[in-house]
mmCIF file of C-alpha atoms in Angstrom:
data_model
loop_
_atom_site.group_PDB
_atom_site.id
_atom_site.type_symbol
_atom_site.label_atom_id
_atom_site.label_comp_id
_atom_site.label_asym_id
_atom_site.label_seq_id
_atom_site.Cartn_x
_atom_site.Cartn_y
_atom_site.Cartn_z
ATOM 1 C CA MET I 1080 79.424 147.674 170.392
ATOM 2 C CA SER I 1081 83.135 148.807 171.175
ATOM 3 C CA ILE I 1082 85.528 146.139 172.645
ATOM 4 C CA GLY I 1083 85.511 146.915 176.242
ATOM 5 C CA ASN I 1084 83.726 145.433 179.169
ATOM 6 C CA SER I 1085 80.440 143.624 178.560
ATOM 7 C CA PRO I 1086 77.094 145.131 179.747
ATOM 8 C CA GLU I 1087 76.670 142.074 182.060
ATOM 9 C CA ASP I 1088 80.098 142.991 183.862
ATOM 10 C CA GLU I 1089 79.111 146.593 184.435
ATOM 11 C CA ARG I 1090 77.505 146.968 187.866
ATOM 12 C CA PRO I 1091 76.598 149.924 189.912
ATOM 13 C CA PHE I 1092 79.222 151.302 192.350
ATOM 14 C CA GLU I 1093 76.271 151.618 195.016
ATOM 15 C CA ASP I 1094 73.682 148.960 195.346
ATOM 16 C CA VAL I 1095 70.419 151.017 195.961
ATOM 17 C CA SER I 1096 67.669 148.789 197.061
ATOM 18 C CA GLU I 1097 64.070 149.211 196.455
ATOM 19 C CA GLU I 1098 63.481 149.480 200.460
ATOM 20 C CA ASP I 1099 65.767 152.451 200.581
ATOM 21 C CA ARG I 1100 63.998 154.207 197.770
ATOM 22 C CA PRO I 1101 60.465 154.627 196.839
ATOM 23 C CA SER I 1102 61.179 153.961 193.266
ATOM 24 C CA VAL I 1103 64.005 153.114 190.998
ATOM 25 C CA SER I 1104 66.509 156.067 190.800
ATOM 26 C CA VAL I 1105 67.257 158.070 187.528
ATOM 27 C CA GLY I 1106 70.867 156.602 187.342
ATOM 28 C CA ARG I 1107 69.578 152.998 187.919
ATOM 29 C CA ALA I 1108 67.001 153.105 185.225
ATOM 30 C CA LEU I 1109 69.370 154.489 182.972
ATOM 31 C CA GLN I 1110 71.909 151.838 183.652
ATOM 32 C CA GLN I 1111 69.158 148.955 183.436
ATOM 33 C CA ALA I 1112 68.165 150.279 180.268
ATOM 34 C CA ARG I 1113 71.661 150.640 178.764
ATOM 35 C CA ILE I 1114 72.348 146.866 179.838
ATOM 36 C CA ALA I 1115 69.026 145.606 178.498
ATOM 37 C CA ALA I 1116 69.890 147.353 175.116
ATOM 38 C CA GLY I 1117 73.314 145.301 174.924
ATOM 39 C CA LEU I 1118 75.228 148.602 175.233
ATOM 40 C CA THR I 1119 78.326 149.337 177.058
ATOM 41 C CA VAL I 1120 79.482 152.693 178.825
ATOM 42 C CA ASP I 1121 81.909 153.258 175.829
ATOM 43 C CA ASP I 1122 79.024 152.635 173.193
ATOM 44 C CA VAL I 1123 76.957 155.179 175.185
ATOM 45 C CA SER I 1124 79.502 157.807 175.462
ATOM 46 C CA THR I 1125 80.531 157.398 171.562
ATOM 47 C CA ALA I 1126 76.774 157.798 170.657
ATOM 48 C CA THR I 1127 75.940 160.838 172.705
ATOM 49 C CA ARG I 1128 79.484 162.500 173.217
ATOM 50 C CA VAL I 1129 78.983 162.595 176.851
ATOM 51 C CA ARG I 1130 82.383 161.689 178.684
ATOM 52 C CA ILE I 1131 82.791 158.237 180.032
ATOM 53 C CA ALA I 1132 83.335 159.556 183.659
ATOM 54 C CA ILE I 1133 79.987 161.544 183.573
ATOM 55 C CA VAL I 1134 78.215 158.487 182.143
ATOM 56 C CA HIS I 1135 79.448 156.460 185.312
ATOM 57 C CA ALA I 1136 78.669 159.122 187.721
ATOM 58 C CA ILE I 1137 75.066 159.607 186.376
ATOM 59 C CA GLU I 1138 74.419 155.894 186.604
ATOM 60 C CA ARG I 1139 75.408 155.979 190.258
ATOM 61 C CA ASP I 1140 73.072 159.089 190.882
ATOM 62 C CA ASP I 1141 76.047 161.425 191.213
ATOM 63 C CA PHE I 1142 75.397 164.555 189.129
ATOM 64 C CA ALA I 1143 77.992 166.988 190.440
ATOM 65 C CA PRO I 1144 80.291 166.392 187.585
ATOM 66 C CA CYS I 1145 77.651 167.606 185.291
ATOM 67 C CA GLY I 1146 78.363 171.166 186.207
ATOM 68 C CA GLY I 1147 74.876 172.121 187.357
ATOM 69 C CA ASP I 1148 71.079 171.170 187.077
ATOM 70 C CA VAL I 1149 70.733 172.677 183.566
ATOM 71 C CA TYR I 1150 73.650 170.423 182.368
ATOM 72 C CA ALA I 1151 72.502 167.382 184.424
ATOM 73 C CA ARG I 1152 68.910 167.416 182.934
ATOM 74 C CA GLY I 1153 70.499 167.670 179.562
ATOM 75 C CA HIS I 1154 72.762 164.693 180.066
ATOM 76 C CA ILE I 1155 69.791 162.808 181.342
ATOM 77 C CA ARG I 1156 67.731 163.770 178.183
ATOM 78 C CA THR I 1157 70.505 162.548 176.115
ATOM 79 C CA LEU I 1158 71.218 159.356 177.683
ATOM 80 C CA ALA I 1159 67.517 158.351 178.110
ATOM 81 C CA LYS I 1160 67.222 158.738 174.115
ATOM 82 C CA ALA I 1161 70.305 156.955 173.479
ATOM 83 C CA VAL I 1162 68.873 153.940 175.713
ATOM 84 C CA LYS I 1163 65.334 154.207 174.337
ATOM 85 C CA LEU I 1164 63.741 155.683 177.355
ATOM 86 C CA ASP I 1165 61.165 158.527 177.814
ATOM 87 C CA PRO I 1166 63.339 161.297 179.279
ATOM 88 C CA ALA I 1167 60.193 163.095 180.883
ATOM 89 C CA PRO I 1168 59.661 160.665 183.869
ATOM 90 C CA LEU I 1169 63.276 160.610 184.470
ATOM 91 C CA LEU I 1170 63.462 164.223 184.445
ATOM 92 C CA ALA I 1171 60.673 164.395 187.012
ATOM 93 C CA GLN I 1172 62.355 161.776 189.144
ATOM 94 C CA TYR I 1173 65.434 163.666 189.165
ATOM 95 C CA GLU I 1174 63.788 166.959 190.390
ATOM 96 C CA THR I 1175 62.316 164.736 193.128
ATOM 97 C CA GLN I 1176 65.594 163.484 194.059
ATOM 98 C CA GLN I 1177 67.289 166.887 194.057
ATOM 99 C CA GLY I 1178 64.552 168.060 196.478
ATOM 100 C CA GLY I 1179 61.833 169.154 194.132
ATOM 101 C CA GLY I 1180 61.408 172.494 192.546
ATOM 102 C CA ARG I 1181 62.906 173.568 189.140
ATOM 103 C CA PRO I 1182 65.839 175.882 189.765
ATOM 104 C CA ALA I 1183 66.356 178.889 187.574
ATOM 105 C CA PRO I 1184 68.271 178.538 184.234
ATOM 106 C CA THR I 1185 72.017 178.868 184.585
ATOM 107 C CA PRO I 1186 72.998 181.937 182.406
ATOM 108 C CA ALA I 1187 76.152 180.024 181.146
ATOM 109 C CA ALA I 1188 77.170 178.474 178.038
ATOM 110 C CA PRO I 1189 74.672 176.533 175.682
ATOM 111 C CA LEU I 1190 72.747 173.573 177.079
ATOM 112 C CA PHE I 1191 74.775 170.697 175.683
ATOM 113 C CA GLU I 1192 78.120 172.498 175.459
ATOM 114 C CA ALA I 1193 79.523 170.422 178.461
ATOM 115 C CA GLU I 1194 78.710 167.074 176.877
ATOM 116 C CA ARG I 1195 80.619 167.785 173.646
ATOM 117 C CA ILE I 1196 84.272 166.511 173.399
ATOM 118 C CA ARG I 1197 86.350 169.658 172.982
ATOM 119 C CA PRO I 1198 88.394 169.514 169.808
ATOM 120 C CA GLU I 1199 92.064 169.752 170.047
ATOM 121 C CA ARG I 1200 93.996 172.912 169.880
ATOM 122 C CA ARG I 1201 94.722 173.954 166.267
ATOM 123 C CA GLY I 1202 98.256 174.955 165.087
ATOM 124 C CA PRO I 1203 99.002 178.077 163.553
ATOM 125 C CA ASN I 1204 97.174 179.190 160.389
ATOM 126 C CA TRP I 1205 99.910 178.501 157.846
ATOM 127 C CA THR I 1206 97.600 179.430 154.880
ATOM 128 C CA ALA I 1207 97.055 182.749 155.969
ATOM 129 C CA ALA I 1208 100.618 183.262 156.674
ATOM 130 C CA MET I 1209 101.686 182.314 153.318
ATOM 131 C CA VAL I 1210 99.034 184.269 151.713
ATOM 132 C CA ALA I 1211 100.326 187.305 153.599
ATOM 133 C CA ALA I 1212 103.932 186.786 152.500
ATOM 134 C CA ILE I 1213 102.776 186.727 148.880
ATOM 135 C CA VAL I 1214 101.129 189.856 149.326
ATOM 136 C CA VAL I 1215 104.360 191.500 150.660
ATOM 137 C CA VAL I 1216 106.340 190.037 147.740
ATOM 138 C CA ILE I 1217 104.069 191.351 145.207
ATOM 139 C CA GLY I 1218 103.770 194.875 146.707
ATOM 140 C CA PHE I 1219 107.582 195.079 146.892
ATOM 141 C CA VAL I 1220 107.967 193.931 143.321
ATOM 142 C CA GLY I 1221 105.338 196.486 142.145
ATOM 143 C CA PHE I 1222 106.902 199.436 144.248
ATOM 144 C CA THR I 1223 110.431 198.462 142.751
ATOM 145 C CA MET I 1224 108.893 198.611 139.297
ATOM 146 C CA VAL I 1225 107.073 201.801 139.619
ATOM 147 C CA ASN I 1226 109.912 203.787 141.418
ATOM 148 C CA GLY I 1227 113.090 202.205 140.130
ATOM 149 C CA GLY I 1228 113.072 203.949 136.731
ATOM 150 C CA ASP I 1229 114.783 202.502 133.927
ATOM 151 C CA ASP I 1230 117.371 200.720 136.298
ATOM 152 C CA GLY I 1231 114.663 199.027 137.955
ATOM 153 C CA GLU I 1232 113.216 197.936 134.751
ATOM 154 C CA ALA I 1233 116.443 196.624 133.800
ATOM 155 C CA ASN I 1234 116.763 194.625 136.897
ATOM 156 C CA VAL I 1235 113.255 193.231 136.804
ATOM 157 C CA ALA I 1236 113.778 192.135 133.178
ATOM 158 C CA GLY I 1237 117.163 190.355 134.229
ATOM 159 C CA ASP I 1238 119.330 192.488 131.939
ATOM 160 C CA THR I 1239 118.198 190.557 129.050
ATOM 161 C CA GLU I 1240 119.472 193.263 126.408
ATOM 162 C CA PRO I 1241 123.097 194.032 126.476
ATOM 163 C CA THR I 1242 124.221 197.854 126.132
ATOM 164 C CA ALA I 1243 126.530 196.940 123.179
ATOM 165 C CA SER I 1244 127.081 194.121 121.104
ATOM 166 C CA PRO I 1245 130.317 192.715 121.777
ATOM 167 C CA LYS I 1246 132.837 192.387 118.808
ATOM 168 C CA PRO I 1247 133.575 189.070 117.628
ATOM 169 C CA SER I 1248 137.226 188.105 119.044
ATOM 170 C CA PRO I 1249 139.753 186.689 116.561
ATOM 171 C CA SER I 1250 139.466 183.339 118.481
ATOM 172 C CA THR I 1251 135.767 183.161 117.651
ATOM 173 C CA ARG I 1252 135.158 180.007 115.661
ATOM 174 C CA THR I 1253 133.352 180.098 112.274
ATOM 175 C CA ALA I 1254 130.979 177.380 110.870
ATOM 176 C CA GLU I 1255 133.214 174.746 109.224
ATOM 177 C CA PRO I 1256 132.084 173.219 105.878
ATOM 178 C CA VAL I 1257 130.552 169.899 106.021
ATOM 179 C CA VAL I 1258 133.254 167.458 104.662
ATOM 180 C CA PRO I 1259 132.035 163.948 103.103
ATOM 181 C CA ALA I 1260 133.417 161.125 105.008
ATOM 182 C CA PRO I 1261 136.210 159.485 103.323
ATOM 183 C CA GLU I 1262 135.805 155.893 101.455
ATOM 184 C CA PRO I 1263 137.135 153.110 103.184
ATOM 185 C CA SER I 1264 140.960 152.242 102.578
ATOM 186 C CA ASP I 1265 142.100 148.995 101.613
ATOM 187 C CA SER I 1266 143.247 148.467 105.491
ATOM 188 C CA ALA I 1267 139.482 148.953 106.446
ATOM 189 C CA ILE I 1268 138.138 146.634 103.734
ATOM 190 C CA ALA I 1269 140.812 144.061 105.139
ATOM 191 C CA ALA I 1270 139.689 144.596 108.647
ATOM 192 C CA ALA I 1271 135.907 143.797 107.961
ATOM 193 C CA PRO I 1272 134.849 140.589 109.720
ATOM 194 C CA GLN I 1273 134.578 137.737 107.360
ATOM 195 C CA ASP I 1274 131.976 135.831 109.581
ATOM 196 C CA LYS I 1275 129.628 138.793 109.777
ATOM 197 C CA VAL I 1276 127.869 141.131 107.281
ATOM 198 C CA THR I 1277 129.050 144.729 107.711
ATOM 199 C CA VAL I 1278 126.929 147.613 106.105
ATOM 200 C CA LYS I 1279 127.898 151.475 106.193
ATOM 201 C CA VAL I 1280 125.844 154.205 105.117
ATOM 202 C CA VAL I 1281 127.330 157.505 104.375
ATOM 203 C CA ALA I 1282 125.058 160.518 103.837
ATOM 204 C CA ALA I 1283 127.446 162.160 101.230
ATOM 205 C CA ASP I 1284 125.425 164.287 99.098
ATOM 206 C CA GLY I 1285 122.680 165.476 101.317
ATOM 207 C CA PRO I 1286 120.261 164.038 104.181
ATOM 208 C CA SER I 1287 118.341 160.978 103.961
ATOM 209 C CA TRP I 1288 116.034 158.905 105.940
ATOM 210 C CA ILE I 1289 117.317 155.142 106.375
ATOM 211 C CA SER I 1290 115.914 152.076 108.153
ATOM 212 C CA ALA I 1291 118.137 149.027 109.053
ATOM 213 C CA LYS I 1292 117.086 145.714 110.430
ATOM 214 C CA ASP I 1293 118.863 142.697 111.536
ATOM 215 C CA HIS I 1294 118.102 138.956 110.525
ATOM 216 C CA ASN I 1295 115.522 138.661 113.146
ATOM 217 C CA GLY I 1296 113.629 141.706 111.860
ATOM 218 C CA LYS I 1297 114.671 143.982 114.929
ATOM 219 C CA VAL I 1298 115.136 147.618 113.983
ATOM 220 C CA LEU I 1299 118.735 148.805 114.364
ATOM 221 C CA PHE I 1300 118.036 152.204 113.107
ATOM 222 C CA ALA I 1301 115.280 154.245 111.817
ATOM 223 C CA GLU I 1302 116.051 158.005 111.581
ATOM 224 C CA LEU I 1303 117.086 160.919 109.253
ATOM 225 C CA LEU I 1304 120.908 160.545 108.548
ATOM 226 C CA LYS I 1305 121.979 164.315 108.210
ATOM 227 C CA GLU I 1306 124.447 165.169 105.429
ATOM 228 C CA GLY I 1307 128.112 164.350 106.357
ATOM 229 C CA GLU I 1308 127.044 161.668 108.904
ATOM 230 C CA ASP I 1309 127.412 158.008 108.488
ATOM 231 C CA LYS I 1310 125.907 154.811 110.282
ATOM 232 C CA THR I 1311 127.516 151.234 110.337
ATOM 233 C CA PHE I 1312 125.477 148.150 111.013
ATOM 234 C CA GLN I 1313 126.679 144.390 111.842
ATOM 235 C CA ASP I 1314 124.732 141.231 111.858
ATOM 236 C CA ASN I 1315 125.855 137.571 111.869
ATOM 237 C CA ASP I 1316 123.420 136.865 108.730
ATOM 238 C CA LYS I 1317 122.015 139.849 107.134
ATOM 239 C CA ILE I 1318 121.076 143.427 107.244
ATOM 240 C CA ASP I 1319 117.829 144.687 105.421
ATOM 241 C CA LEU I 1320 117.901 148.461 104.443
ATOM 242 C CA VAL I 1321 115.266 151.100 103.349
ATOM 243 C CA LEU I 1322 116.935 154.077 101.719
ATOM 244 C CA GLY I 1323 114.608 157.236 101.536
ATOM 245 C CA ASP I 1324 116.999 159.025 98.988
ATOM 246 C CA ALA I 1325 119.431 156.488 97.884
ATOM 247 C CA GLY I 1326 120.818 158.907 95.385
ATOM 248 C CA ALA I 1327 122.246 161.044 98.224
ATOM 249 C CA LEU I 1328 123.866 158.113 99.997
ATOM 250 C CA ASP I 1329 127.234 156.201 99.635
ATOM 251 C CA LEU I 1330 126.799 152.651 100.553
ATOM 252 C CA PHE I 1331 129.652 150.245 101.731
ATOM 253 C CA VAL I 1332 129.129 146.536 102.178
ATOM 254 C CA ASN I 1333 131.761 144.280 104.001
ATOM 255 C CA GLY I 1334 134.213 147.000 103.427
ATOM 256 C CA LYS I 1335 133.562 147.511 99.534
ATOM 257 C CA LYS I 1336 131.630 150.333 98.101
ATOM 258 C CA ILE I 1337 128.558 149.534 95.941
ATOM 259 C CA GLU I 1338 128.383 151.145 92.703
ATOM 260 C CA ASP I 1339 124.890 151.687 91.898
ATOM 261 C CA ASP I 1340 123.577 154.667 89.999
ATOM 262 C CA TRP I 1341 120.707 155.622 92.300
ATOM 263 C CA LYS I 1342 118.773 158.764 91.090
ATOM 264 C CA PRO I 1343 118.044 161.593 93.888
ATOM 265 C CA GLY I 1344 114.983 161.055 95.730
ATOM 266 C CA ALA I 1345 114.960 157.134 94.886
ATOM 267 C CA VAL I 1346 113.511 154.861 97.669
ATOM 268 C CA GLU I 1347 115.593 151.502 97.642
ATOM 269 C CA ARG I 1348 114.849 148.466 99.719
ATOM 270 C CA LEU I 1349 118.218 146.284 99.995
ATOM 271 C CA THR I 1350 119.343 143.124 101.772
ATOM 272 C CA TYR I 1351 122.979 142.298 102.179
ATOM 273 C CA THR I 1352 124.586 139.012 103.485
ATOM 274 C CA LYS I 1353 128.114 137.778 104.160
ATOM 275 C CA GLY I 1354 128.438 136.806 100.595
ATOM 276 C CA ASP I 1355 128.292 140.176 99.257
ATOM 277 C CA PRO I 1356 128.888 143.062 97.975
ATOM 278 C CA GLN I 1357 126.467 143.017 95.193
ATOM 279 C CA ALA I 1358 123.387 145.328 94.863
ATOM 280 C CA GLY I 1359 120.532 144.017 96.749
#
C-alpha cells in the first residue's frame, strides 16, 4: 500500500442514497470494494495504470474523463479485477446507468490505450548519430587511400619512411666506452663514518646480480648491476651481501678494498660489520 490517504478517509464526492437509485451504482460498488480490500486510489492507479483523476471520476459515476463508452467499459473491467469484483454485472449496470443499449464501437485507438501512462519524450538517438559519423569517417579515409595515389599513401602511413637518410653531423655523439669506476681515494676512506658499516659494490669487469640486506633483514637492493655501475649500502650494524658473479665485482668496505681472489661466476654470501674490512 502506498503512503497516502487511508481507505477509510476517502469518501465519495456525491453521496448517492439507496432511495435515489434502485441499486448501488458502478462507481459506488467499485469504491466500496476498494475500501474493503484495504486499497487507496494510489494503489489502484499503480496496479492498473489508470490515472488517479480517472479513478476518482469513475468512483463518483463521472465517466466523461474516460473519453468514450469503449474506454469507460475498459476502465470498469480493469478496476473491477483490481478490487476482486466480477466485471460483468458492473458493465450491465453501466449500460443501464447510461440509458441502455450498447453503442457502436469507437474506431479509435486500441481499447486500453487511454489507461496507460504515456512514456516521456525520448531525446535524440545519439547511438545512430555516432554510427553515422563513424561511417562517414571510414568512407572518407577509404576514398583518400584509393584516390590519393602515392602521396595519399604516404599521408595515411604518417610519412614513416624518410626520403633520404640524413648524413651524420660532426656533432653527432658516438657511444663512449664504459670506464670502470675509480677506487676510493684516501680522503674517501677517511670520510667513511666510523659508527656505521659502509659497503660499496662496483661492477668493474662485467654485470652481476647482487642482493643487499640491512641488520633487520630488509632488502636494500636485489637487481642486476650493469658493467661500470656501482652501488653503496650503509647500516648501523651490518650488511649482508649475495654476489651472483663475485669475480666481476670490486668490493669496498668502510672505504677499503677487499682483496679476495674470487673466480668469475662464483656466488659469494658475505656479511660485513663496523669492525671490518675483512673477507666475509
